[in-house]
């Protein structure tokens, strides 16, 4: 009996060694995936790390996953795409293209299945041969481009529809790619979060925990907002559904800028000279507004005529407050016909709700509640930026029904930013999910099925 136990333990140990060796081999192979040497910002998705976390979660909560597996059951033919998923996936942009153009490369396991997948599911067409080994196809909107050989594929998504053939060809030909000894590859190997971000001196990460998604990033730049040592914000009531403040000058970021909304033109320099570097947004419950409606009736001559009536509607109680020279800023906006003589925002600019403007002390307020001036009480804070959204209350309020299906499992969103060094800002955010005992990733993804 004792010898049987020893043999069983040896077999288990041997299997464990083989499994660990297999995982290490996957890690090694993933870092041999070609990354162009012009890569600027790189996002690493730690696929095996996510799998390990979900595997442990499955062991502790099998019924949740089995139930969801039955609900989303799909045949192998529906799931197979001919692409191998490595231990790590790398997404990145490059210095010679715009920031909105991203690249990625992956191994191909079955070229026939892969081609069928990109045609049927990704709507890739306009195929052509670049050379004897590489073919390329482009989506109908020309934003998605895929180049491939029999063994590998390289994909690019470009918001601006840039020409990406040169980068894709370099990737598949293993030309102009990062060496495995490159400092960027070394830094990526040292990062062990579920998702990591690397760009020059900037770093960031995302992790999927039980009931929570956590994000953190450090940004270093001379162009960051110059934050004062003492940070304050306007006091918010406890029942706020959404509260956000930004206490930082934005002059350098938007100076000498002209932007248009419909037929209205705004010059940032004219606005900024009356702005004092602070704004906040608050959402409470709902408020009743009276809206004009046009109905039709027949007069005594049986002619169809218009009748103007009024109807009461419930709208979100939203207030935006700007620390400013309120009188000067209000007069400027009135001169631009943005605000009408009755102090309401022109409906041509924002037709959805009636927005009232008001002022007190150093603030100009815009609110869906008439006569709302809010308080000017100040509180100290460590954060120059703060955001908190109670998504449970957003759903129960039901003022944004199109949003409800995408936040069905989400309860709270928070984000903060503070200066931790003279040129370094720490940004932290979290998303709380309803079930605190289940990993956040499957809960979050289930909202979009």
XYZ file of C-alpha atoms in Angstrom, residues 190-341:
152
model
C 8.984 41.656 -15.098
C 5.333 42.795 -15.140
C 2.993 40.151 -13.707
C -0.435 41.791 -13.625
C -3.379 40.532 -15.669
C -2.952 43.450 -18.072
C 0.117 45.707 -18.153
C 0.817 48.973 -19.967
C 4.286 50.263 -20.857
C 5.214 53.501 -22.613
C 8.579 55.181 -22.055
C 8.486 56.051 -18.329
C 4.732 55.504 -18.008
C 3.398 52.260 -16.559
C -0.061 50.908 -15.806
C -1.835 47.729 -14.792
C -5.255 46.097 -14.523
C -6.223 43.154 -12.341
C -9.403 41.111 -12.024
C -10.152 40.298 -8.385
C -13.175 38.832 -6.607
C -15.950 41.360 -7.188
C -13.609 44.153 -8.328
C -11.574 45.325 -11.315
C -8.607 47.446 -10.211
C -6.618 49.803 -12.448
C -3.512 51.823 -11.655
C -1.182 53.955 -13.762
C 1.717 56.354 -13.277
C 2.260 59.053 -15.898
C 5.354 61.210 -16.144
C 5.526 64.253 -18.407
C 6.431 67.942 -18.452
C 3.078 68.686 -20.071
C 0.951 67.476 -17.168
C -1.435 69.809 -15.406
C 0.388 72.052 -12.901
C -1.276 71.037 -9.629
C -1.170 73.314 -6.593
C -0.148 72.037 -3.171
C -3.550 72.722 -1.571
C -6.460 70.957 -3.252
C -10.091 71.653 -2.426
C -13.418 70.756 -3.957
C -16.996 71.891 -3.541
C -18.932 69.832 -0.980
C -21.356 67.228 -2.365
C -24.482 65.902 -0.622
C -24.350 62.298 0.568
C -27.169 61.246 -1.788
C -25.237 62.167 -4.962
C -25.462 59.446 -7.597
C -22.544 60.853 -9.583
C -19.915 63.273 -8.320
C -16.861 64.458 -10.208
C -14.424 67.291 -9.785
C -11.330 68.545 -11.583
C -9.276 71.094 -9.649
C -6.440 71.912 -12.030
C -5.692 74.530 -14.671
C -6.352 73.321 -18.208
C -5.023 76.385 -20.053
C -2.002 74.693 -21.624
C -4.035 71.698 -22.768
C -6.708 73.602 -24.717
C -5.285 77.089 -25.356
C -5.592 78.571 -28.864
C -8.268 76.026 -29.724
C -11.488 76.581 -31.649
C -14.231 73.983 -31.585
C -17.705 73.838 -33.047
C -20.944 72.319 -31.745
C -23.624 72.442 -34.408
C -23.686 76.090 -35.553
C -21.913 77.413 -32.472
C -18.208 78.280 -32.437
C -16.234 78.500 -29.189
C -12.744 79.940 -28.730
C -11.065 78.474 -25.664
C -8.978 81.594 -24.993
C -12.153 83.672 -24.567
C -13.610 81.103 -22.172
C -10.429 80.483 -20.172
C -9.853 84.128 -19.247
C -12.984 83.912 -17.081
C -12.361 80.353 -15.789
C -10.565 79.770 -12.457
C -9.343 76.191 -12.872
C -12.117 74.209 -11.187
C -15.224 72.387 -12.399
C -17.489 69.712 -10.988
C -20.454 67.634 -12.122
C -23.168 66.202 -9.923
C -26.131 63.901 -10.582
C -28.850 63.543 -7.968
C -32.263 61.961 -8.440
C -34.797 63.391 -10.881
C -36.497 66.728 -11.364
C -39.764 67.624 -13.095
C -39.602 69.848 -16.162
C -42.402 71.238 -18.285
C -41.859 70.669 -21.982
C -43.749 72.095 -24.927
C -45.453 69.642 -27.263
C -47.275 70.164 -30.529
C -50.542 68.303 -31.076
C -53.049 68.506 -33.895
C -56.808 69.080 -33.776
C -59.589 70.134 -36.111
C -61.250 73.564 -35.932
C -64.884 74.403 -36.645
C -64.165 74.358 -40.370
C -62.728 70.821 -40.055
C -59.263 72.094 -40.841
C -56.269 70.409 -39.188
C -54.477 72.949 -36.971
C -51.510 72.865 -34.613
C -52.020 73.217 -30.874
C -49.206 74.037 -28.496
C -49.484 72.228 -25.179
C -47.354 71.424 -22.162
C -46.363 68.121 -20.620
C -44.487 67.362 -17.404
C -41.510 65.007 -17.702
C -39.019 63.551 -15.237
C -35.389 64.231 -16.164
C -32.069 63.590 -14.369
C -31.079 66.314 -11.918
C -27.664 67.235 -13.326
C -25.586 70.235 -12.294
C -22.279 71.465 -13.733
C -20.457 74.109 -11.677
C -17.548 76.224 -12.948
C -15.378 78.329 -10.654
C -15.048 81.516 -12.635
C -15.796 85.166 -13.001
C -19.469 84.230 -13.274
C -20.873 87.547 -14.501
C -18.252 87.966 -17.231
C -18.526 84.323 -18.371
C -22.332 84.473 -18.394
C -22.320 87.675 -20.485
C -19.828 86.136 -22.928
C -22.056 83.086 -23.431
C -25.117 85.298 -23.856
C -23.304 87.316 -26.516
C -22.592 84.024 -28.323
C -26.341 83.213 -28.103
C -25.422 80.072 -26.167
C -27.522 81.302 -23.246
C -30.804 83.069 -23.925
C -32.000 86.235 -22.118
